[in-house]
């Protein structure tokens, strides 16, 4: 009776170890894939706008242009800012 429980426990432990090893291997492979994607993306990064600035600076410039447009529209409508 005890040997049956011991056999079941050892089998479960071996199975769990195999599953954990497979999951760890898959996780490491996924991390390697994402690292390669980031390196490839960094190597081919194109500026978002013509001036050659990065994404953050482009967003700031777009926000500035939107603000200028809003002010020009207000002036054209005769609203005093």
XYZ file of C-alpha atoms in Angstrom:
81
model
C 0.000 0.000 0.000
C 2.730 2.446 0.928
C 4.774 1.549 -2.131
C 1.795 2.391 -4.356
C 1.491 5.854 -2.799
C 5.237 6.335 -3.069
C 5.156 5.354 -6.749
C 2.278 7.773 -7.418
C 4.071 10.584 -5.576
C 7.354 10.019 -7.423
C 5.554 9.827 -10.773
C 3.676 13.047 -10.044
C 6.909 14.763 -8.992
C 8.712 13.638 -12.154
C 5.778 14.792 -14.293
C 5.694 18.144 -12.561
C 9.441 18.535 -13.047
C 9.118 17.770 -16.759
C 6.276 20.282 -17.149
C 8.205 22.951 -15.256
C 11.297 22.383 -17.402
C 9.239 22.591 -20.612
C 7.543 25.789 -19.423
C 10.880 27.337 -18.506
C 12.325 26.430 -21.888
C 9.332 27.970 -23.637
C 9.592 31.133 -21.541
C 13.279 31.512 -22.364
C 12.533 31.010 -26.051
C 9.800 33.645 -25.941
C 12.125 36.107 -24.212
C 14.802 35.449 -26.834
C 12.253 36.071 -29.596
C 11.112 39.356 -28.058
C 14.721 40.465 -27.548
C 15.457 39.827 -31.224
C 12.327 41.729 -32.244
C 13.360 44.715 -30.130
C 16.890 44.680 -31.543
C 15.555 44.443 -35.081
C 13.062 47.239 -34.481
C 15.754 49.464 -32.922
C 18.007 48.891 -35.925
C 15.340 49.942 -38.401
C 13.720 52.736 -36.437
C 12.420 55.407 -38.749
C 11.575 58.886 -37.573
C 7.883 59.587 -37.271
C 8.051 62.926 -39.059
C 10.293 64.476 -41.699
C 12.491 66.433 -39.315
C 14.180 63.251 -38.139
C 12.938 63.389 -34.560
C 11.738 60.387 -32.596
C 8.227 59.371 -31.585
C 8.052 61.421 -28.389
C 9.210 64.609 -30.021
C 6.827 64.053 -32.934
C 3.877 63.811 -30.544
C 4.896 67.068 -28.895
C 5.188 68.736 -32.282
C 1.775 67.440 -33.364
C 0.216 68.735 -30.135
C 1.852 72.118 -30.778
C 0.467 72.201 -34.314
C -3.026 71.352 -33.046
C -2.801 74.209 -30.551
C -1.739 76.621 -33.305
C -4.646 75.487 -35.487
C -7.069 76.025 -32.603
C -5.749 79.564 -32.100
C -5.958 80.377 -35.814
C -9.523 79.083 -35.969
C -10.413 81.254 -32.969
C -8.877 84.300 -34.637
C -10.733 83.548 -37.874
C -13.985 83.238 -35.937
C -13.364 86.592 -34.246
C -12.977 85.176 -30.749
C -10.566 87.104 -28.519
C -8.108 84.783 -26.750
